[in-house]
Amino acid sequence: MSPRPLAVVTGATAGIGHVFAQRLAAAGHDLLLVARDHVRLDAVCAALAASHGVAAEPFVADLSVDTDMARLADRLRAEPRLAFLVSNAGFGTRGTLLTADPEKQRQMLRLHVTCTHELVSAALPGMTERAAGTIIVVASVASWSPTAGNVNYNATKAYQRVYCEAAATELEGSGVHIQALCPGFTYTEFHDRLGSGRKGIPGWAWLSAERVVDESLAQARSRGAVVCVPGKRFKLIVFLLKHAMWVPGGLRQRYRRDRLRVE
Ligand SMILES: NC(=O)c1ccc[n+]([C@@H]2O[C@H](COP(=O)([O-])OP(=O)(O)OC[C@H]3O[C@@H](n4cnc5c(N)ncnc54)[C@H](OP(=O)(O)O)[C@@H]3O)[C@@H](O)[C@H]2O)c1
């Protein structure tokens, strides 16, 4: 058996997940990488193994499908070297509750909600027994900004963030650290897959996936706050979303918090 600790990253062939895989390999972890496109996944694993001298195993799975989720969860439970779990795979959709593809909405609920819970639950028994481990769940700034056309994305990202915040209270003193990584607009394939392009989002608003991952890992390594919002601008935006009556219209997220208040 390899002496190296193991890191599992879902959605590791592109964007944020790919950079996590690079950084964790560079830090000396063997990798178990998950995505659906097996050709691309094989290529990513081969490249990372060659450049970092670690083992990188492809795990082909569609994590919005229950049987694939269960296969990966079984694998996590059986891994004595599991040191890092990055639950990152996710996607956005277009359209309102009336117009969005209903099956895509169900897939989102399974991937962002059910899968997050299944993977974290599978990782925890071994990690807590060893009193060591790090779990990062990739949520979003969108978890604080309910907007039309994003109902399930907003709601599932809020689930992921609150899940981590609550889990962290249970894990205090266990040796296991959990983080909800909440990036703002990040330059990846996300918006290409969404089909919305990047029009209407100002240039200054974009973060690189490298910046997002490096801030996340630095905060996790120092066992910092549970919620990580990379970039000063997005920290300010989250502050405004949480405490102000409105946020700058440039982000097209203007809304009055009092409309959301429960009387
Ligand atoms: N980019 C942003 O602006 C932004 C902002 C905030 C939060 N986020 C969050 O960050 C996470 C990563 O997004 P990204 O921007 O890096 O996206 P991305 O570049 O589109 O990468 C998505 C990755 O997830 C995999 N994936 C998608 N659906 C999957 C499924 N059903 N089962 C298994 N793997 C799946 C994809 O590979 P395959 O297609 O081969 O499966 C790919 O490796 C997501 O949770 C997203 O919500 C993104």
XYZ file of C-alpha atoms and ligand atoms in Angstrom:
311
model
C 0.000 0.000 0.000
C 1.212 3.495 -0.855
C 2.518 5.422 2.179
C 0.932 8.624 0.903
C -2.366 10.049 2.159
C -5.276 9.903 -0.275
C -7.279 12.868 -1.594
C -10.622 12.365 -3.330
C -11.837 15.169 -5.619
C -15.170 15.119 -7.444
C -15.457 17.103 -10.663
C -11.688 16.947 -11.066
C -11.340 17.287 -14.836
C -12.085 21.007 -15.114
C -12.138 24.311 -13.270
C -11.956 24.416 -9.498
C -11.806 20.622 -9.042
C -8.903 20.292 -11.461
C -6.881 22.900 -9.571
C -7.638 21.139 -6.258
C -6.317 17.913 -7.805
C -3.140 19.690 -8.974
C -2.486 21.321 -5.610
C -3.183 18.167 -3.573
C -0.923 16.102 -5.844
C 1.811 18.731 -5.475
C 1.406 18.427 -1.690
C 2.109 14.676 -1.906
C -1.348 13.105 -1.916
C -2.310 10.135 -4.017
C -5.510 10.971 -5.877
C -8.865 9.367 -6.561
C -10.477 11.634 -9.141
C -14.130 11.583 -10.145
C -15.966 12.795 -13.264
C -18.229 11.420 -16.014
C -16.081 11.866 -19.128
C -13.732 8.882 -18.839
C -11.397 9.894 -21.684
C -10.735 13.271 -20.136
C -10.489 11.791 -16.649
C -7.891 9.217 -17.743
C -5.838 11.988 -19.346
C -5.990 14.191 -16.228
C -4.954 11.276 -13.992
C -2.053 10.302 -16.260
C -0.799 13.904 -16.445
C -0.958 14.472 -12.672
C 0.680 11.123 -11.873
C 3.507 11.886 -14.294
C 4.110 15.456 -13.164
C 3.892 14.885 -9.397
C 5.052 11.266 -8.939
C 1.874 10.231 -7.128
C -0.772 7.599 -7.895
C -3.869 9.058 -9.572
C -6.811 6.737 -10.086
C -9.809 7.599 -12.273
C -13.247 6.881 -10.816
C -15.846 7.337 -13.551
C -19.207 8.224 -12.057
C -22.244 10.374 -12.653
C -22.803 11.581 -9.114
C -26.377 12.622 -9.831
C -27.177 8.912 -10.158
C -27.869 7.060 -6.888
C -25.961 3.878 -7.794
C -22.830 5.834 -8.788
C -23.043 7.915 -5.603
C -23.300 4.692 -3.570
C -20.303 3.129 -5.370
C -18.157 6.139 -4.491
C -19.455 6.273 -0.915
C -18.548 2.559 -0.467
C -15.075 3.301 -1.776
C -14.616 6.184 0.694
C -15.738 4.013 3.616
C -13.167 1.365 2.628
C -10.203 3.782 2.273
C -7.895 3.685 5.312
C -5.733 6.475 3.837
C -8.514 8.982 3.139
C -7.153 12.353 4.313
C -8.917 14.840 2.014
C -12.359 14.948 0.419
C -13.268 17.745 -1.972
C -16.956 17.523 -2.895
C -16.882 19.899 -5.815
C -18.863 18.538 -8.785
C -21.759 20.835 -9.585
C -23.505 22.777 -12.308
C -26.001 25.566 -12.947
C -29.132 25.669 -15.080
C -31.084 28.301 -16.961
C -34.766 29.034 -16.639
C -37.330 29.600 -13.940
C -39.251 26.965 -11.998
C -41.824 27.105 -14.794
C -39.409 26.840 -17.700
C -36.266 24.980 -16.553
C -35.837 21.323 -17.547
C -37.394 19.384 -14.614
C -34.978 16.445 -14.918
C -31.973 18.800 -14.763
C -33.437 20.301 -11.587
C -33.756 16.829 -10.033
C -30.165 16.016 -11.060
C -29.025 19.209 -9.350
C -30.809 18.284 -6.136
C -29.205 14.826 -6.172
C -25.715 16.109 -7.008
C -25.584 19.153 -4.713
C -27.682 17.856 -1.817
C -27.912 14.053 -1.643
C -24.413 13.416 -2.942
C -22.836 15.985 -0.614
C -24.449 14.275 2.357
C -23.649 10.737 1.153
C -19.959 11.470 0.564
C -19.413 13.406 3.792
C -21.200 10.672 5.777
C -19.062 8.016 4.124
C -15.810 9.870 4.821
C -16.490 10.751 8.452
C -16.336 7.389 10.303
C -12.758 6.659 9.150
C -11.599 10.264 9.518
C -12.971 10.644 13.039
C -11.525 7.266 14.057
C -8.112 8.429 12.829
C -8.780 11.900 14.316
C -7.533 13.471 11.091
C -8.998 14.681 7.843
C -10.173 17.641 5.808
C -13.457 17.948 3.938
C -14.133 20.810 1.544
C -17.601 21.220 0.048
C -17.727 23.678 -2.844
C -20.835 25.830 -2.320
C -21.122 29.403 -3.671
C -21.670 33.093 -2.957
C -25.022 32.318 -4.619
C -26.001 30.667 -1.336
C -26.635 34.198 0.009
C -28.255 35.726 -3.071
C -31.634 34.287 -4.025
C -32.422 35.395 -7.587
C -34.962 34.574 -10.277
C -33.791 31.812 -12.592
C -31.557 30.297 -9.922
C -34.016 28.867 -7.424
C -32.558 25.385 -7.026
C -28.978 26.553 -7.506
C -29.377 29.138 -4.705
C -31.191 26.676 -2.474
C -28.816 23.746 -2.966
C -25.734 25.929 -2.479
C -27.293 27.285 0.739
C -27.860 23.669 1.815
C -24.175 22.885 1.251
C -23.004 25.933 3.191
C -25.328 25.423 6.149
C -24.581 21.678 6.141
C -20.882 22.431 6.658
C -21.546 25.092 9.291
C -23.693 22.671 11.289
C -21.368 19.696 10.740
C -18.425 21.765 11.997
C -20.137 22.169 15.357
C -20.468 18.373 15.608
C -16.842 17.881 14.552
C -15.295 20.275 17.063
C -12.376 18.548 18.779
C -12.576 15.528 16.452
C -9.458 16.331 14.423
C -11.594 16.567 11.284
C -11.992 19.976 9.639
C -14.872 20.833 7.305
C -15.070 23.903 5.074
C -17.807 25.397 2.892
C -15.932 27.034 0.036
C -18.118 29.830 -1.366
C -16.577 31.312 -4.499
C -18.033 34.143 -6.532
C -17.699 34.219 -10.328
C -14.776 31.968 -11.167
C -13.296 31.547 -14.618
C -13.946 27.852 -15.437
C -16.155 25.857 -17.829
C -19.186 26.433 -15.574
C -20.657 29.329 -17.576
C -19.892 27.626 -20.923
C -21.810 24.534 -19.794
C -24.597 26.775 -18.538
C -24.827 28.260 -22.025
C -25.028 31.788 -20.622
C -21.510 32.852 -21.520
C -19.886 35.564 -19.406
C -21.697 38.576 -20.864
C -23.102 41.008 -18.323
C -20.598 40.003 -15.649
C -17.965 42.747 -15.286
C -14.332 41.774 -15.820
C -13.312 42.808 -12.309
C -15.728 40.278 -10.841
C -13.913 37.174 -12.092
C -11.579 35.128 -9.935
C -9.200 32.486 -11.245
C -9.729 28.911 -10.103
C -6.141 28.992 -8.784
C -6.912 31.963 -6.522
C -10.073 30.266 -5.229
C -8.327 26.989 -4.445
C -5.220 28.559 -2.919
C -7.308 30.665 -0.506
C -9.416 27.648 0.368
C -6.435 25.407 1.074
C -4.609 28.093 3.083
C -7.704 28.602 5.259
C -8.245 24.850 5.672
C -4.594 24.208 6.542
C -4.694 26.856 9.261
C -7.966 25.301 10.491
C -9.583 28.703 9.923
C -13.251 29.645 9.624
C -15.695 27.060 8.286
C -16.920 29.359 5.508
C -14.328 30.493 2.968
C -15.163 33.334 0.562
C -12.139 33.910 -1.684
C -11.266 37.453 -2.743
C -11.749 40.757 -0.883
C -14.445 41.915 -3.311
C -16.585 38.871 -2.734
C -16.056 39.101 1.030
C -17.488 42.628 0.786
C -20.366 41.479 -1.426
C -21.237 38.714 1.039
C -21.117 41.244 3.880
C -23.550 43.460 1.942
C -25.814 40.526 1.089
C -25.931 39.550 4.736
C -26.262 42.990 6.299
C -27.345 45.634 3.787
C -30.698 46.347 2.178
C -29.321 46.021 -1.352
C -26.168 45.190 -3.300
C -24.694 47.025 -6.304
C -26.869 46.604 -9.393
C -23.749 45.860 -11.475
C -24.036 42.266 -10.381
C -27.704 42.175 -11.374
C -28.529 40.919 -7.958
C -30.378 43.936 -6.648
C -33.092 42.919 -4.316
C -34.521 44.173 -1.090
C -33.847 41.997 1.879
C -37.085 43.134 3.471
C -38.942 41.216 0.751
C -37.333 38.062 2.072
C -38.008 38.733 5.721
C -40.349 36.411 7.589
C -42.816 38.512 9.631
N -17.412 28.837 -11.794
C -18.090 29.626 -10.947
O -18.327 30.830 -11.207
C -18.547 29.049 -9.618
C -18.904 29.953 -8.604
C -19.325 29.456 -7.381
C -19.385 28.092 -7.163
N -19.038 27.232 -8.166
C -19.127 25.797 -7.877
O -17.861 25.213 -8.076
C -18.014 23.830 -8.382
C -17.130 23.482 -9.573
O -17.534 24.268 -10.658
P -16.544 24.726 -11.828
O -16.800 26.158 -12.017
O -15.161 24.254 -11.590
O -17.240 23.935 -13.049
P -16.669 23.229 -14.359
O -15.440 23.896 -14.854
O -17.847 23.135 -15.254
O -16.263 21.754 -13.851
C -17.248 20.857 -13.401
C -16.604 19.507 -13.074
O -17.603 18.669 -12.473
C -17.754 17.458 -13.220
N -19.158 17.068 -13.120
C -20.244 17.799 -13.491
N -21.366 17.098 -13.272
C -20.991 15.912 -12.733
C -21.700 14.746 -12.300
N -23.029 14.659 -12.411
N -21.011 13.704 -11.795
C -19.659 13.765 -11.713
N -18.930 14.834 -12.106
C -19.591 15.882 -12.619
C -17.268 17.822 -14.635
O -16.765 16.709 -15.382
P -17.715 15.772 -16.317
O -18.545 16.699 -17.153
O -16.771 14.908 -17.078
O -18.536 14.971 -15.359
C -16.108 18.761 -14.298
O -14.969 18.010 -13.947
C -19.511 23.607 -8.624
O -20.072 22.994 -7.482
C -20.066 25.020 -8.794
O -21.414 25.116 -8.374
C -18.613 27.674 -9.389
